[in-house]
PDB file of C-alpha atoms and ligand atoms in Angstrom:
ATOM      1  CA  MET A1024       0.000   0.000   0.000  1.00  0.00           C
ATOM      2  CA  VAL A1025       2.960   2.303   0.587  1.00  0.00           C
ATOM      3  CA  GLU A1026       4.052   1.605  -2.993  1.00  0.00           C
ATOM      4  CA  HIS A1027       0.576   2.545  -4.215  1.00  0.00           C
ATOM      5  CA  ARG A1028       1.146   6.080  -2.927  1.00  0.00           C
ATOM      6  CA  LEU A1029       4.126   6.446  -5.275  1.00  0.00           C
ATOM      7  CA  ILE A1030       2.070   5.134  -8.211  1.00  0.00           C
ATOM      8  CA  ASP A1031      -0.624   7.693  -7.236  1.00  0.00           C
ATOM      9  CA  ARG A1032       1.958  10.459  -7.623  1.00  0.00           C
ATOM     10  CA  MET A1033       2.932   9.314 -11.121  1.00  0.00           C
ATOM     11  CA  THR A1034      -0.756   9.011 -12.035  1.00  0.00           C
ATOM     12  CA  LEU A1035      -1.211  12.642 -11.014  1.00  0.00           C
ATOM     13  CA  LEU A1036       1.725  13.716 -13.222  1.00  0.00           C
ATOM     14  CA  MET A1037       0.282  11.726 -16.128  1.00  0.00           C
ATOM     15  CA  ARG A1038      -3.090  13.385 -15.572  1.00  0.00           C
ATOM     16  CA  LYS A1039      -1.400  16.803 -15.827  1.00  0.00           C
ATOM     17  CA  ALA A1040       0.422  15.701 -18.995  1.00  0.00           C
ATOM     18  CA  LEU A1041      -2.872  14.542 -20.468  1.00  0.00           C
ATOM     19  CA  VAL A1042      -4.493  17.960 -19.879  1.00  0.00           C
ATOM     20  CA  GLN A1043      -1.472  19.566 -21.553  1.00  0.00           C
ATOM     21  CA  VAL A1044      -1.555  17.208 -24.546  1.00  0.00           C
ATOM     22  CA  GLU A1045      -5.259  17.895 -25.023  1.00  0.00           C
ATOM     23  CA  SER A1046      -4.782  21.667 -24.968  1.00  0.00           C
ATOM     24  CA  THR A1047      -1.532  22.004 -26.942  1.00  0.00           C
ATOM     25  CA  HIS A1048      -1.774  18.929 -29.225  1.00  0.00           C
ATOM     26  CA  GLU A1049       1.862  18.289 -28.441  1.00  0.00           C
ATOM     27  CA  VAL A1050       3.542  15.858 -26.123  1.00  0.00           C
ATOM     28  CA  ASN A1051       6.890  15.876 -24.381  1.00  0.00           C
ATOM     29  CA  PRO A1052       8.352  12.508 -25.446  1.00  0.00           C
ATOM     30  CA  VAL A1053      10.964  12.643 -22.677  1.00  0.00           C
ATOM     31  CA  PHE A1054       8.263  12.940 -20.003  1.00  0.00           C
ATOM     32  CA  LEU A1055       6.461  10.006 -21.595  1.00  0.00           C
ATOM     33  CA  ASP A1056       9.663   7.934 -21.630  1.00  0.00           C
ATOM     34  CA  THR A1057      10.102   8.631 -17.922  1.00  0.00           C
ATOM     35  CA  GLY A1058       6.471   7.906 -17.140  1.00  0.00           C
ATOM     36  CA  VAL A1059       6.307   4.594 -18.995  1.00  0.00           C
ATOM     37  CA  ASP A1060       9.705   3.612 -17.577  1.00  0.00           C
ATOM     38  CA  PHE A1061       8.298   4.125 -14.069  1.00  0.00           C
ATOM     39  CA  ILE A1062       5.161   2.164 -14.919  1.00  0.00           C
ATOM     40  CA  ARG A1063       7.106  -0.716 -16.465  1.00  0.00           C
ATOM     41  CA  ILE A1064       9.903  -1.025 -13.927  1.00  0.00           C
ATOM     42  CA  TYR A1065       8.258   0.100 -10.714  1.00  0.00           C
ATOM     43  CA  ALA A1066       4.502  -0.362 -11.027  1.00  0.00           C
ATOM     44  CA  ASP A1067       4.628  -3.488 -13.147  1.00  0.00           C
ATOM     45  CA  ARG A1068       7.850  -5.442 -12.672  1.00  0.00           C
ATOM     46  CA  THR A1069       8.485  -4.509  -9.042  1.00  0.00           C
ATOM     47  CA  HIS A1070       5.061  -3.880  -7.557  1.00  0.00           C
ATOM     48  CA  HIS A1071       2.795  -6.162  -9.595  1.00  0.00           C
ATOM     49  CA  GLY A1072       5.670  -8.666  -9.393  1.00  0.00           C
ATOM     50  CA  LYS A1073       5.419  -8.763  -5.595  1.00  0.00           C
ATOM     51  CA  GLU A1074       1.668  -9.129  -5.826  1.00  0.00           C
ATOM     52  CA  GLU A1075       1.649 -11.902  -8.397  1.00  0.00           C
ATOM     53  CA  ASP A1076       4.850 -13.811  -7.642  1.00  0.00           C
ATOM     54  CA  MET A1077       4.564 -13.729  -3.832  1.00  0.00           C
ATOM     55  CA  LEU A1078       1.216 -12.626  -2.414  1.00  0.00           C
ATOM     56  CA  PHE A1079      -1.064 -14.225  -5.010  1.00  0.00           C
ATOM     57  CA  ARG A1080       1.211 -17.285  -5.161  1.00  0.00           C
ATOM     58  CA  ASP A1081       0.843 -17.818  -1.400  1.00  0.00           C
ATOM     59  CA  LEU A1082      -2.869 -17.044  -1.474  1.00  0.00           C
ATOM     60  CA  SER A1083      -3.431 -19.593  -4.213  1.00  0.00           C
ATOM     61  CA  LYS A1084      -2.342 -22.295  -1.717  1.00  0.00           C
ATOM     62  CA  ARG A1085      -5.116 -21.234   0.700  1.00  0.00           C
ATOM     63  CA  PRO A1086      -8.794 -22.062   0.609  1.00  0.00           C
ATOM     64  CA  LEU A1087      -9.956 -18.708  -0.764  1.00  0.00           C
ATOM     65  CA  SER A1088     -13.625 -17.778  -0.626  1.00  0.00           C
ATOM     66  CA  ALA A1089     -15.331 -17.659  -4.028  1.00  0.00           C
ATOM     67  CA  GLU A1090     -15.477 -13.862  -3.789  1.00  0.00           C
ATOM     68  CA  ASP A1091     -11.789 -13.459  -2.892  1.00  0.00           C
ATOM     69  CA  GLN A1092     -10.829 -15.850  -5.702  1.00  0.00           C
ATOM     70  CA  ARG A1093     -12.941 -13.847  -8.134  1.00  0.00           C
ATOM     71  CA  VAL A1094     -11.317 -10.551  -7.130  1.00  0.00           C
ATOM     72  CA  MET A1095      -7.811 -12.065  -7.338  1.00  0.00           C
ATOM     73  CA  ASN A1096      -8.512 -13.280 -10.889  1.00  0.00           C
ATOM     74  CA  GLU A1097      -9.783  -9.813 -11.777  1.00  0.00           C
ATOM     75  CA  LEU A1098      -6.615  -8.197 -10.417  1.00  0.00           C
ATOM     76  CA  ILE A1099      -4.451 -10.565 -12.482  1.00  0.00           C
ATOM     77  CA  GLU A1100      -6.428  -9.680 -15.614  1.00  0.00           C
ATOM     78  CA  GLU A1101      -6.076  -5.995 -14.769  1.00  0.00           C
ATOM     79  CA  HIS A1102      -2.286  -6.366 -14.535  1.00  0.00           C
ATOM     80  CA  VAL A1103      -2.303  -7.881 -18.045  1.00  0.00           C
ATOM     81  CA  PHE A1104      -4.437  -4.984 -19.258  1.00  0.00           C
ATOM     82  CA  ALA A1105      -2.074  -2.399 -17.705  1.00  0.00           C
ATOM     83  CA  ARG A1106       0.904  -4.124 -19.359  1.00  0.00           C
ATOM     84  CA  GLU A1107      -0.780  -4.069 -22.769  1.00  0.00           C
ATOM     85  CA  THR A1108      -1.793  -0.418 -22.403  1.00  0.00           C
ATOM     86  CA  THR A1109       1.735   0.578 -21.398  1.00  0.00           C
ATOM     87  CA  ARG A1110       3.213  -1.347 -24.322  1.00  0.00           C
ATOM     88  CA  ALA A1111       0.858   0.458 -26.726  1.00  0.00           C
ATOM     89  CA  LEU A1112       1.810   3.808 -25.195  1.00  0.00           C
ATOM     90  CA  ILE A1113       5.523   3.100 -25.677  1.00  0.00           C
ATOM     91  CA  ASP A1114       4.820   2.146 -29.280  1.00  0.00           C
ATOM     92  CA  ALA A1115       2.790   5.340 -29.850  1.00  0.00           C
ATOM     93  CA  ASN A1116       5.607   7.442 -28.362  1.00  0.00           C
ATOM     94  CA  THR A1117       8.110   5.844 -30.743  1.00  0.00           C
ATOM     95  CA  ARG A1118       5.801   6.607 -33.681  1.00  0.00           C
ATOM     96  CA  TYR A1119       5.306  10.188 -32.413  1.00  0.00           C
ATOM     97  CA  ARG A1120       9.061  10.749 -32.403  1.00  0.00           C
ATOM     98  CA  ILE A1121       9.379   9.792 -36.056  1.00  0.00           C
ATOM     99  CA  GLY A1122       6.544  12.099 -37.044  1.00  0.00           C
ATOM    100  CA  ASP A1123       3.588   9.710 -37.316  1.00  0.00           C
ATOM    101  CA  GLU A1124       0.558  11.994 -37.047  1.00  0.00           C
ATOM    102  CA  SER A1125      -1.779   9.265 -35.824  1.00  0.00           C
ATOM    103  CA  ALA A1126       0.436   8.695 -32.768  1.00  0.00           C
ATOM    104  CA  LEU A1127      -0.871  11.665 -30.754  1.00  0.00           C
ATOM    105  CA  ALA A1128      -4.402  10.239 -30.575  1.00  0.00           C
ATOM    106  CA  ASP A1129      -2.995   6.913 -29.363  1.00  0.00           C
ATOM    107  CA  ILE A1130      -0.874   8.666 -26.741  1.00  0.00           C
ATOM    108  CA  THR A1131      -3.911  10.619 -25.532  1.00  0.00           C
ATOM    109  CA  SER A1132      -6.036   7.515 -25.284  1.00  0.00           C
ATOM    110  CA  GLY A1133      -3.251   5.490 -23.610  1.00  0.00           C
ATOM    111  CA  LEU A1134      -2.658   8.173 -20.980  1.00  0.00           C
ATOM    112  CA  HIS A1135      -6.392   8.474 -20.445  1.00  0.00           C
ATOM    113  CA  THR A1136      -6.729   4.727 -19.956  1.00  0.00           C
ATOM    114  CA  LEU A1137      -3.848   4.566 -17.454  1.00  0.00           C
ATOM    115  CA  VAL A1138      -4.975   7.530 -15.335  1.00  0.00           C
ATOM    116  CA  GLU A1139      -8.455   6.007 -15.135  1.00  0.00           C
ATOM    117  CA  PHE A1140      -7.153   2.501 -14.541  1.00  0.00           C
ATOM    118  CA  TYR A1141      -4.631   2.893 -11.727  1.00  0.00           C
ATOM    119  CA  PRO A1142      -6.775   4.665  -9.110  1.00  0.00           C
ATOM    120  CA  LYS A1143      -9.555   2.065  -9.469  1.00  0.00           C
ATOM    121  CA  HIS A1144      -7.150  -0.882  -9.414  1.00  0.00           C
ATOM    122  CA  ILE A1145      -5.346   0.513  -6.379  1.00  0.00           C
ATOM    123  CA  GLU A1146      -8.572   1.264  -4.526  1.00  0.00           C
ATOM    124  CA  LYS A1147      -9.759  -2.310  -5.069  1.00  0.00           C
ATOM    125  CA  GLU A1148      -6.518  -3.627  -3.578  1.00  0.00           C
ATOM    126  CA  ASP A1149      -6.278  -1.137  -0.694  1.00  0.00           C
ATOM    127  CA  LYS A1150      -9.903  -1.301   0.394  1.00  0.00           C
ATOM    128  CA  VAL A1151     -11.077  -4.752  -0.651  1.00  0.00           C
ATOM    129  CA  PHE A1152      -8.462  -7.322  -1.553  1.00  0.00           C
ATOM    130  CA  PHE A1153      -5.542  -6.581   0.778  1.00  0.00           C
ATOM    131  CA  PRO A1154      -7.734  -6.369   3.907  1.00  0.00           C
ATOM    132  CA  ALA A1155      -9.404  -9.658   2.863  1.00  0.00           C
ATOM    133  CA  SER A1156      -5.965 -11.241   2.196  1.00  0.00           C
ATOM    134  CA  ARG A1157      -4.771 -10.652   5.735  1.00  0.00           C
ATOM    135  CA  ALA A1158      -7.343 -13.098   7.062  1.00  0.00           C
ATOM    136  CA  TYR A1159      -5.533 -15.978   5.287  1.00  0.00           C
ATOM    137  CA  PHE A1160      -2.193 -15.412   7.029  1.00  0.00           C
ATOM    138  CA  THR A1161      -1.064 -15.473  10.635  1.00  0.00           C
ATOM    139  CA  ASP A1162       0.966 -12.487  11.856  1.00  0.00           C
ATOM    140  CA  ARG A1163       4.068 -14.672  11.639  1.00  0.00           C
ATOM    141  CA  GLU A1164       3.374 -15.629   8.003  1.00  0.00           C
ATOM    142  CA  ASP A1165       2.599 -12.011   7.245  1.00  0.00           C
ATOM    143  CA  GLN A1166       5.969 -10.918   8.676  1.00  0.00           C
ATOM    144  CA  ALA A1167       7.800 -13.714   6.851  1.00  0.00           C
ATOM    145  CA  MET A1168       6.608 -12.332   3.528  1.00  0.00           C
ATOM    146  CA  LEU A1169       8.345  -8.975   4.064  1.00  0.00           C
ATOM    147  CA  PRO A1170      11.978 -10.080   3.531  1.00  0.00           C
ATOM    148  CA  GLU A1171      10.965 -11.829   0.322  1.00  0.00           C
ATOM    149  CA  PHE A1172       9.309  -8.607  -0.890  1.00  0.00           C
TER     150      PHE A1172
HETATM  151 FE1  LIG B 794      -2.130  -4.808  -8.538  1.00  0.00          FE
HETATM  152 FE1  LIG B 795      -1.010  -2.938  -6.234  1.00  0.00          FE
END
């Protein structure tokens, strides 16, 4: 959840960039590079990596309620969606740099999708899934997960 606060900050910067792109019809490709680098390395590989490769892995060995199982599957699908959206945004930025005029619309829609996506995904984890997850682990198991993270 602490890591979510950092993703929130990048989402806010991307929201500002989106407003700017919509008003000026120009994008700063260096900002986009930095933004997608953060999303790929931090939000996806590091953060979603901890969720999928450790938390969800351990949860999948527990007798999850049907509802918790459903939400976990949704979160996994959402990670795939975020990855695909980020990949498309990187591709659009590359096309923008070489002067492809259709790229700006794809950048706008990719940014829009990500700034809508992350707050909802994060809220579902913070308020629904993570609190529910705690019930499947003892305090000792919970603490043992930290060094692996
Ligand atoms: Fe997640
Ligand atoms: Fe998360």
